[in-house]
Amino acid sequence: MSDGYVCSEKLSVPWLFSIFFALHLAFPFHSFGVPDHFDLTPAPQGSFGGWTKSGNHPYSIFAGSCLNLTVEAKNVDGTIDATFNGDVLIQQFSFNVSGPLTDPVVGISKASAADRLGKSSMTVTLANGVYTFGAGNSLSTQICLFRATQAPQDYNGATNRGDLALRANLPSNPNGDPAGISPDYTVWHSSPKQMLMVPPIQGYVPASVQGATGTISNQTIGVPFRIATKLTDSYWNQILKDPRTSDTVRFKTSNPTAISLNPTQGAMVDGKIDVTATAISSGVCGSSITVDAEDITANTNNGSIRAASTTIFISSCTGGIPPTQNEGFFQLSVPGQVIAGQNWSSTKMVITVKNVTIPNGSGDLQYQGQLIPLVATSPGVFIPASGNLGVAAFDFSVDDNAADPKDFPCTLGGSTDPDERCGSSSYQTYNVAEVIYVQLIASAPAALAGASAIAGPIQVFPGAASGIVASVSPSVMGPLSIAQISGFLQDQFGNGIPNETLILEVLQGSLDVGLGAVGNRISFLTTNTQGNATVNFLSGSISEDVKVRVSAQNFPAITPIDLSITVTLLGGKIVAAYPSPVKITQRPLTIEYILDDNSEVEVLITDVFGQEVWKTTYPPGSAGGASGFNVVKWDGRNGIGRTVASGVYGLHLKMTARGQTKEVKTRFGVVK
């Protein structure tokens, strides 16, 4: 007993510690206030900061939404572990194909955070086992979600499961227990707000600070490089479904003569488009250039899509060991001035492949591509030109004996060597008078596919005058009214000829051209820079048919244009008789009418009782029965040749054409 007592006394402290340690191993989460697990519970739909849910679908939230979420430390029996007071790490994860959570995904933040994008985790402090995002209806403490995974109203159809979830861990054990996972959810992208450019070799990261991360790689002269361009919302999520996803994007560069872009503009497909850039001048070597992208569909229709820009460094053009084979790079040479439709023969267009190395015996190298005319709408901004190049493609080969770096020029037209004719023996031409640039877009060799080069500007002047286009507006008018005659002097391609004289001559009628003195029958007009000339004219005071001839003073071989103008008192009526009353002993009554077709016309004048006073008939197509404007006179005599008495008379017009008869009537007065 004594020995046992002594032993017990000696082992009492270690024995108690052992029991305590064993209990700690058996029940670790209760011994020191460490919970069994965590629960993450979204606020109910319809409540403050509530999460949206539809039927059996997962929670669905628009990117940028801030919500309420409760994080609870739980005991093994599911009750709240109120003894836990400490930090908990909240991370966002995505599901992979098989379902488990993968690496953390950026796109969560507290609403009050200064920099809310680019975060995949945050730490919150639980008090008495609980922390609530947005507690007390506080907007600043809500949790915000920015990383979109679907277009609005879309879900993961294969599994009907959300794409994202939140996980809670202790900061000291971010990948182990205790842990808790929220219900899965889907985030929809919001409305289109901005463009994003992702140059080589950056990665696209939605909900990051800039939308793309990583170092932009330096580029080399002549080697095409691709820049991915996307339409995104405010948080850099690509827009997947929206009318804007097919908008036209325009690209421009800070140095358009040294950096060629392909395309210069184009329509997005599903909210994205790539542009291929090529440095074509040694003048940019060792310097940085910028490439910009603008949604011109939105921004020309009261849109608000923010443009994107990226800066890329073009490395030095010297140094290093030349490769065994180098396909080189393209340059273009074009004339500064040409005539529309005429061959570029005095100064030819030359395509040059520079710095080519092709080892002997490796086979000839084929160079192919397209030639496209462009116009500059502003410095560095190009759009397709309205005309067509006569030679729109090139195709030539370079021999495999270029042991040293060498330049290979290819001339359009004028060469007898097939290898120097760029696949065509024709000279280059262009048929629209404007200032253009020519862009080359390569399709071969494979190493240069998509590469481009640009040259210009080229002033294209109109060709020789070949015709006149003239019009009058309106062509039917009242007396003492003003209208306008327009003349256009053009070449065979429709280009206007500037600074030439058009002659307007009144051949018939009392028209006053130029609003000068009454009787001004001729006017000389100078065409403007577009080849147009206009003049206002004043009609006479009577109804009449007017003929005006437009001719080119210095080009007598060009056929003049004759214009017909009708001056009438009819207004909107079919028939009129004037003046009323007419002093019949001094002037006749004028009867005017309009015929839709050549017609047989009967003109009948009756007295106040409807008795016939005078009648005449005009055959179809004759004066008085012709389609269009007709004027006849009545001298005031009845059927037996006597002058009628003063009074009110009726005018009846019967018109017959194509088996149909139409009758109209009016009244007029007679005085002596």
XYZ file of C-alpha atoms in Angstrom:
672
model
C 0.000 0.000 0.000
C 2.817 2.306 0.944
C 4.721 1.592 -2.272
C 1.584 2.053 -4.292
C 0.822 5.236 -2.538
C 4.309 6.569 -3.134
C 4.108 5.559 -6.827
C 0.763 7.200 -7.178
C 2.064 10.341 -5.621
C 5.062 10.415 -7.907
C 3.015 9.848 -11.082
C 0.011 12.009 -10.308
C 1.043 15.052 -12.361
C 2.244 13.135 -15.445
C -0.753 10.876 -15.216
C -3.160 13.803 -15.203
C -1.293 15.415 -18.117
C -1.509 12.162 -20.069
C -5.226 12.003 -19.530
C -5.562 15.624 -20.604
C -3.450 15.037 -23.736
C -5.445 11.916 -24.623
C -8.656 13.892 -24.328
C -7.148 16.578 -26.568
C -6.357 13.992 -29.226
C -9.789 12.461 -28.968
C -11.732 15.749 -28.901
C -9.459 18.405 -30.415
C -12.120 20.823 -31.604
C -13.734 21.230 -28.263
C -10.723 21.314 -26.010
C -9.296 24.639 -27.241
C -12.369 26.286 -28.918
C -11.571 24.875 -32.396
C -14.850 24.000 -34.209
C -15.707 20.787 -36.017
C -16.555 22.587 -39.287
C -17.908 25.819 -40.740
C -21.264 26.582 -42.354
C -21.657 29.297 -45.024
C -25.298 30.306 -45.474
C -26.524 32.810 -48.121
C -29.157 35.310 -47.033
C -32.657 34.218 -48.136
C -34.013 35.503 -51.428
C -36.103 38.634 -50.911
C -34.310 39.687 -47.728
C -31.699 42.427 -47.461
C -28.661 41.209 -49.428
C -30.540 38.038 -50.386
C -29.187 35.601 -52.975
C -31.330 34.978 -56.066
C -32.475 31.458 -56.859
C -34.870 30.123 -59.512
C -36.422 26.686 -59.149
C -33.876 23.869 -59.081
C -31.164 26.070 -60.555
C -28.221 27.131 -58.424
C -27.976 30.606 -56.959
C -27.481 33.130 -59.789
C -25.936 36.561 -59.276
C -24.959 39.383 -61.618
C -21.277 40.299 -61.520
C -20.687 43.211 -59.166
C -23.539 42.248 -56.834
C -22.919 42.588 -53.089
C -24.752 40.186 -50.798
C -25.236 38.975 -47.233
C -23.640 35.708 -46.086
C -23.393 34.158 -42.613
C -20.296 32.179 -41.579
C -20.763 29.955 -38.517
C -18.392 27.742 -36.530
C -20.170 24.476 -35.796
C -19.749 21.644 -33.329
C -19.928 18.057 -34.467
C -23.605 17.958 -33.501
C -24.368 20.989 -35.717
C -24.749 23.533 -32.940
C -22.888 26.821 -33.036
C -19.522 26.691 -31.305
C -19.885 29.899 -29.317
C -16.438 29.393 -27.794
C -14.758 30.084 -31.115
C -13.470 33.628 -31.474
C -10.946 33.973 -34.226
C -10.075 34.528 -37.866
C -11.486 32.471 -40.738
C -10.141 32.479 -44.311
C -12.831 32.782 -47.038
C -11.732 31.691 -50.528
C -13.567 31.383 -53.861
C -13.107 28.212 -55.917
C -14.415 26.860 -59.202
C -15.618 23.366 -59.976
C -13.765 21.259 -62.522
C -15.378 18.748 -64.871
C -15.666 16.035 -62.226
C -16.939 18.377 -59.569
C -14.294 18.898 -56.828
C -13.023 22.375 -56.052
C -9.848 23.429 -57.850
C -7.477 26.358 -57.370
C -8.753 29.647 -55.909
C -10.451 32.000 -58.361
C -10.249 35.795 -58.153
C -13.452 37.765 -57.888
C -14.501 38.248 -54.244
C -14.137 41.216 -51.944
C -15.763 43.116 -49.143
C -17.805 46.030 -50.387
C -15.701 48.449 -48.340
C -12.365 47.307 -49.824
C -10.422 50.026 -51.623
C -9.204 47.650 -54.354
C -11.985 45.160 -54.894
C -10.752 43.363 -58.027
C -8.027 40.737 -58.208
C -8.782 39.031 -54.866
C -9.558 35.344 -54.391
C -9.680 35.351 -50.581
C -10.336 37.460 -47.510
C -10.157 37.005 -43.737
C -13.045 37.660 -41.365
C -13.180 37.429 -37.567
C -15.880 35.319 -35.945
C -17.243 36.411 -32.571
C -18.975 33.773 -30.498
C -18.750 31.493 -33.534
C -20.537 33.805 -36.016
C -19.698 36.412 -38.671
C -22.290 37.904 -41.026
C -21.414 39.802 -44.206
C -23.848 42.732 -44.341
C -24.898 42.397 -40.693
C -27.324 45.087 -39.587
C -28.130 45.921 -43.220
C -24.649 47.365 -43.645
C -23.790 47.786 -47.328
C -20.084 48.294 -46.609
C -19.647 44.855 -45.007
C -21.385 42.786 -47.678
C -19.478 40.246 -49.780
C -19.219 41.191 -53.479
C -18.834 38.746 -56.385
C -17.143 39.863 -59.628
C -16.043 36.774 -61.581
C -18.701 35.839 -64.171
C -18.985 32.305 -65.508
C -22.110 32.486 -67.671
C -24.219 34.834 -69.791
C -27.399 36.140 -68.137
C -30.097 33.472 -67.748
C -27.628 30.680 -68.648
C -26.728 27.786 -66.374
C -24.451 24.760 -66.475
C -26.830 22.565 -68.441
C -24.834 19.359 -68.092
C -25.096 19.165 -64.303
C -27.435 22.035 -63.362
C -24.741 22.895 -60.823
C -23.168 26.265 -60.138
C -19.662 27.038 -61.344
C -18.320 28.601 -58.157
C -18.403 28.154 -54.360
C -16.896 29.737 -51.254
C -14.817 27.752 -48.779
C -13.988 28.585 -45.157
C -10.792 27.399 -43.422
C -8.552 28.399 -40.580
C -5.796 30.719 -41.910
C -3.225 28.376 -40.352
C -4.581 25.413 -42.354
C -6.052 26.863 -45.577
C -6.477 23.488 -47.275
C -7.446 21.261 -44.373
C -10.006 20.799 -41.643
C -11.969 22.341 -40.149
C -13.563 23.542 -43.378
C -16.905 24.524 -44.828
C -18.246 25.009 -48.357
C -21.063 27.316 -49.410
C -23.861 26.307 -51.773
C -22.613 26.487 -55.367
C -23.576 29.493 -57.462
C -23.370 30.972 -60.960
C -22.330 34.554 -61.700
C -23.703 36.229 -64.835
C -21.745 38.932 -66.636
C -23.239 42.402 -66.469
C -23.770 44.835 -69.365
C -20.993 45.717 -71.877
C -18.803 48.575 -70.673
C -15.259 48.349 -72.053
C -12.838 46.727 -74.477
C -9.862 44.653 -73.317
C -6.664 43.873 -75.237
C -4.517 40.867 -74.258
C -1.102 41.032 -75.983
C 1.531 38.258 -76.066
C 2.188 36.540 -73.658
C -0.244 37.917 -71.102
C -3.085 35.802 -69.741
C -6.737 36.777 -69.645
C -7.988 36.887 -66.037
C -11.568 38.124 -65.525
C -12.204 40.080 -62.325
C -8.497 40.914 -62.029
C -7.298 44.497 -61.651
C -6.464 45.023 -65.342
C -8.197 42.031 -66.945
C -4.873 40.602 -68.117
C -1.843 39.583 -66.094
C 1.757 38.716 -66.803
C 4.610 40.397 -68.643
C 4.057 41.546 -72.242
C 6.689 39.927 -74.433
C 8.915 42.054 -76.641
C 8.338 41.753 -80.390
C 10.631 41.674 -83.410
C 10.488 43.526 -86.712
C 8.739 41.577 -89.448
C 7.299 38.887 -87.163
C 3.500 39.104 -86.845
C 2.058 38.960 -83.349
C -1.550 38.562 -82.226
C -3.471 40.710 -79.761
C -6.690 39.187 -78.436
C -9.450 41.779 -78.062
C -12.617 41.248 -76.024
C -15.791 43.112 -75.172
C -16.185 43.026 -71.372
C -18.275 44.342 -68.526
C -16.918 46.639 -65.816
C -15.086 43.710 -64.192
C -13.335 42.403 -67.352
C -15.744 39.502 -67.836
C -16.118 38.722 -71.540
C -19.597 39.490 -72.852
C -21.036 36.219 -74.133
C -24.584 37.178 -75.075
C -25.626 40.711 -75.987
C -26.483 42.634 -79.178
C -23.100 44.374 -78.795
C -21.114 41.107 -79.277
C -21.159 41.615 -83.075
C -20.166 45.295 -82.994
C -17.453 46.571 -85.307
C -14.098 47.284 -83.663
C -11.597 49.725 -85.165
C -7.876 49.311 -84.486
C -5.206 51.981 -84.738
C -1.546 52.296 -83.854
C 0.670 55.115 -82.651
C 2.896 54.747 -85.740
C 0.771 53.671 -88.728
C 3.635 53.858 -91.228
C 5.812 51.520 -89.149
C 3.212 49.170 -87.632
C 0.671 47.456 -89.884
C -2.547 46.040 -88.416
C -4.703 43.237 -89.813
C -7.587 43.919 -89.745
C -7.824 47.674 -89.380
C -11.420 47.116 -88.383
C -13.781 44.171 -88.214
C -16.879 42.734 -86.588
C -16.558 40.826 -83.335
C -17.755 37.227 -83.145
C -19.230 36.290 -79.767
C -17.708 39.401 -78.224
C -14.122 38.925 -79.364
C -11.804 39.657 -82.274
C -8.060 39.274 -82.785
C -5.783 41.763 -84.511
C -2.414 40.797 -85.975
C 0.272 43.490 -85.809
C 3.562 43.580 -87.713
C 6.461 46.001 -87.268
C 7.584 46.843 -90.810
C 10.105 49.629 -90.275
C 13.414 49.668 -88.462
C 12.414 53.117 -87.223
C 10.483 51.528 -84.350
C 13.211 49.132 -83.270
C 14.174 49.687 -79.660
C 11.007 51.651 -78.894
C 7.461 51.147 -77.677
C 4.312 51.375 -79.765
C 0.664 51.441 -78.759
C -2.293 49.677 -80.360
C -5.830 50.869 -79.606
C -9.220 49.198 -80.052
C -12.532 51.078 -80.188
C -16.081 49.756 -80.524
C -17.205 52.137 -83.283
C -20.697 50.640 -83.558
C -21.480 51.614 -79.975
C -19.547 54.867 -79.906
C -21.167 56.216 -83.090
C -24.658 55.380 -81.806
C -24.607 57.136 -78.429
C -22.930 54.133 -76.854
C -20.552 54.125 -73.926
C -18.026 51.341 -74.578
C -14.616 52.405 -73.262
C -11.755 51.889 -75.724
C -8.732 49.727 -74.918
C -5.018 50.323 -75.434
C -1.874 48.244 -75.028
C 1.804 49.175 -75.239
C 4.352 46.800 -76.790
C 8.120 47.117 -77.023
C 9.778 46.369 -80.375
C 13.216 44.956 -79.604
C 16.451 46.049 -81.276
C 16.907 45.108 -84.925
C 20.612 44.354 -84.537
C 22.663 41.708 -82.768
C 22.280 37.969 -82.425
C 23.084 35.091 -84.774
C 20.928 34.943 -87.941
C 18.720 31.836 -88.121
C 19.428 29.108 -90.668
C 16.246 30.115 -92.517
C 14.533 33.454 -92.178
C 11.420 34.253 -94.207
C 12.060 37.982 -93.721
C 9.322 40.599 -93.604
C 7.266 42.635 -96.075
C 7.586 46.245 -97.131
C 5.563 48.147 -99.733
C 6.537 50.981 -102.037
C 3.834 52.986 -103.835
C 3.644 56.168 -105.922
C 2.507 59.398 -104.316
C 0.125 60.446 -107.126
C -1.819 58.511 -109.768
C -4.762 59.036 -112.133
C -7.953 57.068 -111.589
C -8.079 54.040 -113.853
C -4.596 54.585 -115.291
C -1.645 52.215 -114.870
C 0.844 52.976 -112.111
C 3.624 52.838 -114.680
C 5.774 55.903 -114.089
C 6.266 54.965 -110.438
C 5.386 51.330 -109.937
C 4.138 49.499 -106.888
C 6.845 47.259 -105.406
C 6.464 44.464 -102.844
C 9.751 43.725 -101.108
C 10.562 40.787 -98.866
C 13.460 41.992 -96.749
C 16.209 40.161 -94.877
C 15.480 36.733 -96.392
C 17.767 33.741 -95.777
C 16.922 30.490 -97.614
C 19.684 27.829 -97.580
C 20.627 26.370 -100.931
C 18.803 23.108 -101.628
C 15.953 23.737 -99.171
C 13.479 24.592 -101.951
C 12.005 27.837 -103.242
C 9.799 29.803 -100.832
C 6.387 30.987 -102.005
C 5.022 34.393 -100.952
C 1.285 35.040 -101.343
C -1.334 37.420 -100.062
C -3.924 40.119 -100.691
C -3.655 43.833 -101.484
C -6.365 46.040 -99.957
C -7.038 49.772 -100.439
C -7.679 51.798 -97.265
C -8.526 55.378 -96.414
C -7.485 57.190 -93.244
C -10.348 58.736 -91.288
C -7.903 60.259 -88.805
C -4.184 59.733 -88.054
C -3.608 56.011 -87.585
C -7.259 55.070 -88.181
C -8.008 53.206 -91.425
C -11.181 51.848 -92.989
C -11.733 50.008 -96.293
C -11.675 52.322 -99.283
C -14.666 52.616 -101.603
C -12.863 51.481 -104.767
C -10.984 48.411 -105.948
C -7.357 47.813 -106.816
C -6.765 46.419 -110.297
C -4.325 43.862 -108.855
C -5.777 42.567 -105.595
C -3.418 39.627 -104.933
C 0.262 38.721 -105.232
C 2.010 35.388 -105.687
C 5.753 34.995 -106.284
C 8.625 32.762 -105.189
C 12.121 33.356 -103.853
C 14.901 30.991 -104.955
C 16.637 28.781 -102.408
C 20.084 30.228 -103.000
C 19.891 33.169 -100.636
C 22.707 32.041 -98.363
C 23.064 35.476 -96.811
C 20.272 37.845 -95.715
C 18.979 39.510 -98.855
C 16.052 41.667 -100.040
C 13.777 40.436 -102.859
C 11.684 43.109 -104.643
C 8.643 42.213 -106.739
C 7.286 44.857 -109.144
C 3.692 45.088 -110.327
C 3.824 45.531 -114.098
C 6.592 46.195 -116.551
C 8.789 43.163 -115.804
C 9.457 40.279 -118.193
C 10.725 37.975 -115.430
C 7.771 35.947 -114.047
C 9.463 35.780 -110.634
C 9.484 39.574 -110.462
C 5.897 40.165 -111.532
C 4.185 39.251 -108.246
C 1.990 36.741 -110.051
C 0.584 39.348 -112.471
C 1.986 41.080 -115.530
C -0.463 43.951 -115.027
C 0.311 47.339 -113.559
C -1.555 48.358 -110.439
C -4.615 50.609 -110.896
C -7.272 52.251 -108.754
C -10.497 53.870 -109.977
C -11.789 56.210 -107.256
C -10.463 59.742 -106.832
C -9.451 59.944 -103.156
C -6.398 59.645 -100.910
C -5.685 55.968 -100.247
C -3.196 53.658 -98.579
C -2.423 50.108 -99.712
C -2.231 47.291 -97.177
C -0.625 43.910 -97.811
C -1.947 40.904 -95.862
C 0.153 37.771 -96.248
C -1.182 34.211 -96.430
C 2.146 32.455 -97.205
C 4.714 31.426 -96.150
C 3.211 29.961 -92.983
C 5.618 31.852 -90.740
C 4.272 35.161 -92.105
C 0.577 34.213 -92.379
C -1.436 37.191 -91.166
C 1.542 39.543 -91.393
C 0.824 42.865 -93.023
C 2.475 45.975 -94.385
C 1.047 49.363 -95.317
C 2.169 52.193 -97.588
C 0.835 55.581 -98.646
C -0.660 58.085 -98.882
C -1.500 58.006 -102.595
C -3.417 60.932 -104.096
C -5.699 59.501 -106.795
C -6.818 62.239 -109.198
C -9.900 61.933 -111.437
C -9.439 60.952 -115.082
C -10.565 62.844 -118.169
C -14.104 64.236 -118.196
C -16.491 61.871 -119.966
C -20.038 62.820 -119.026
C -22.525 65.128 -117.322
C -25.199 64.283 -114.771
C -27.833 66.997 -114.238
C -31.096 67.335 -112.339
C -33.657 69.929 -111.324
C -35.608 70.093 -108.070
C -38.516 70.514 -108.154
C -39.283 69.777 -111.800
C -42.888 70.996 -111.455
C -43.322 74.391 -109.818
C -45.560 77.406 -109.572
C -44.944 80.816 -111.143
C -42.348 83.144 -109.554
C -40.954 80.229 -107.542
C -37.364 79.244 -106.765
C -35.860 75.845 -107.505
C -32.362 74.481 -108.112
C -30.464 72.992 -111.039
C -27.490 70.722 -110.191
C -24.774 69.647 -112.585
C -22.037 67.048 -112.081
C -19.058 66.647 -114.409
C -17.511 63.166 -114.114
C -14.904 60.822 -115.536
C -15.684 57.286 -116.722
C -15.549 55.946 -113.138
C -17.953 58.504 -111.697
C -15.279 60.720 -110.140
C -16.149 64.414 -110.104
C -13.995 66.811 -112.154
C -13.192 69.974 -110.167
C -12.624 73.540 -111.380
C -14.350 73.168 -114.759
C -17.098 75.343 -116.256
C -20.650 74.130 -116.817
C -22.963 76.248 -118.988
C -26.688 76.464 -118.175
C -28.733 77.840 -121.090
C -32.505 78.415 -121.172
C -33.717 77.035 -124.518
C -37.450 77.546 -123.962
C -39.574 79.490 -121.504
C -39.144 82.600 -119.406
C -36.916 81.034 -116.717
C -34.482 83.425 -115.043
C -31.289 81.474 -114.185
C -29.009 82.853 -111.513
C -31.723 85.097 -110.057
C -30.337 87.950 -112.082
C -32.224 90.410 -114.219
C -35.418 89.200 -115.865
C -34.509 87.490 -119.113
C -31.159 86.148 -117.850
C -30.988 83.086 -120.150
C -27.480 81.768 -119.568
C -25.243 81.079 -116.580
C -21.627 79.881 -116.183
C -20.889 77.674 -113.161
C -17.571 76.350 -111.784
C -17.528 72.818 -110.379
C -16.347 72.380 -106.786
C -13.780 69.857 -105.517
C -16.339 67.050 -105.887
C -17.247 68.078 -109.448
C -20.635 69.569 -108.519
C -22.156 72.925 -109.482
C -25.572 74.313 -108.549
C -27.635 77.363 -109.386
C -30.979 78.671 -108.151
C -33.517 79.872 -110.697
C -36.733 81.891 -110.706
C -39.707 80.750 -112.734
C -41.766 83.139 -114.853
C -45.192 84.517 -113.974
C -47.135 82.290 -116.385
C -47.677 78.600 -116.871
C -45.243 77.189 -119.412
C -42.867 74.374 -120.299
C -39.224 75.341 -119.790
C -36.196 73.651 -121.350
C -32.679 74.117 -119.918
C -29.478 72.709 -121.422
C -26.409 71.861 -119.299
C -23.096 71.541 -121.181
C -19.358 71.487 -120.400
C -17.547 74.518 -121.804
C -14.146 72.882 -122.346
C -15.438 69.484 -123.468
C -17.580 69.967 -126.596
C -17.523 66.230 -127.325
C -19.526 65.501 -124.171
C -23.265 65.253 -124.901
C -25.209 68.072 -123.178
C -28.102 67.259 -120.851
C -31.519 68.836 -121.480
C -33.803 69.338 -118.490
C -37.584 69.880 -118.626
C -39.340 72.094 -116.079
C -43.081 72.655 -115.835
C -44.312 75.983 -114.492
C -48.007 75.772 -113.725
C -50.759 77.547 -111.827
C -52.525 74.259 -111.246
C -50.927 73.538 -107.906
C -52.502 70.260 -106.777
C -55.469 70.543 -109.169
C -56.016 68.788 -112.508
C -57.529 71.795 -114.342
C -57.441 75.575 -113.946
C -58.868 78.538 -115.884
C -57.352 81.988 -115.448
C -57.407 84.859 -115.023
C -60.840 84.864 -113.416
C -62.586 87.017 -114.134
C -60.982 87.445 -117.530
C -61.416 90.742 -119.440
C -62.222 88.813 -122.547
C -61.986 91.798 -124.926
C -58.338 92.286 -123.969
C -56.939 88.743 -123.540
C -58.050 85.137 -123.926
C -58.878 82.719 -121.126
C -56.001 80.298 -120.388
C -57.040 76.707 -119.672
C -54.426 74.411 -118.097
C -54.649 70.722 -117.264
C -52.459 67.707 -116.570
C -52.886 64.342 -118.342
C -51.512 61.080 -116.986
C -51.455 59.580 -120.527
C -51.986 60.670 -124.088
C -55.755 61.184 -124.120
C -58.691 62.283 -126.207
C -59.745 65.548 -124.551
C -63.073 67.340 -124.880
C -63.209 70.926 -123.608
C -66.747 72.246 -123.030
C -67.777 75.726 -121.817
C -71.349 76.218 -120.591
C -73.423 79.155 -119.375
C -74.942 79.430 -115.915
C -77.888 77.249 -117.065
C -75.616 74.474 -118.337
C -76.207 75.246 -121.996
C -73.277 74.686 -124.350
C -71.417 77.872 -125.288
C -68.240 76.471 -126.907
C -66.692 73.042 -127.411
C -63.539 71.603 -128.960
C -61.757 68.231 -129.020
C -58.045 67.267 -129.064
C -56.856 63.837 -130.298
C -54.511 61.707 -128.120
C -50.886 62.817 -128.345
C -51.663 66.127 -130.010
C -51.173 69.552 -128.453
C -53.949 69.577 -125.865
C -54.098 65.764 -125.684
C -50.502 64.907 -124.795
C -49.378 63.290 -121.568
C -48.234 65.892 -119.080
C -48.845 69.616 -118.945
C -51.285 71.119 -121.542
C -52.396 74.709 -122.206
C -55.230 75.806 -124.502
C -56.776 79.239 -125.068
C -60.408 80.454 -125.486
C -61.005 83.862 -127.074
C -64.459 84.330 -125.526
C -66.504 83.526 -128.681
C -69.365 81.068 -128.770
C -70.074 78.437 -131.393
C -71.335 80.999 -133.923
C -68.392 83.401 -133.452
C -69.987 85.997 -131.164
C -68.315 87.294 -128.004
C -70.120 86.046 -124.922
C -71.742 88.288 -122.368
C -70.272 89.024 -118.955
C -71.112 86.436 -116.311
C -70.162 83.118 -114.705
C -69.370 80.157 -116.958
C -68.590 76.502 -116.401
C -65.545 74.639 -117.788
C -65.971 70.874 -118.286
C -63.040 68.644 -119.200
C -63.573 65.044 -120.390
C -60.386 62.923 -120.746
C -60.428 59.423 -122.292
C -57.414 57.076 -122.294
C -57.077 53.277 -122.302
C -60.856 52.845 -122.330
C -61.305 54.931 -119.191
C -62.993 58.353 -119.089
C -62.458 60.965 -116.387
C -64.342 64.251 -116.083
C -63.403 67.374 -114.121
C -64.916 70.842 -114.024
C -64.395 74.328 -112.660
C -65.901 77.825 -113.006
C -64.622 81.193 -114.148
C -65.893 84.697 -114.710
C -66.010 86.876 -117.825
C -66.135 90.684 -117.957
C -65.977 93.077 -120.886
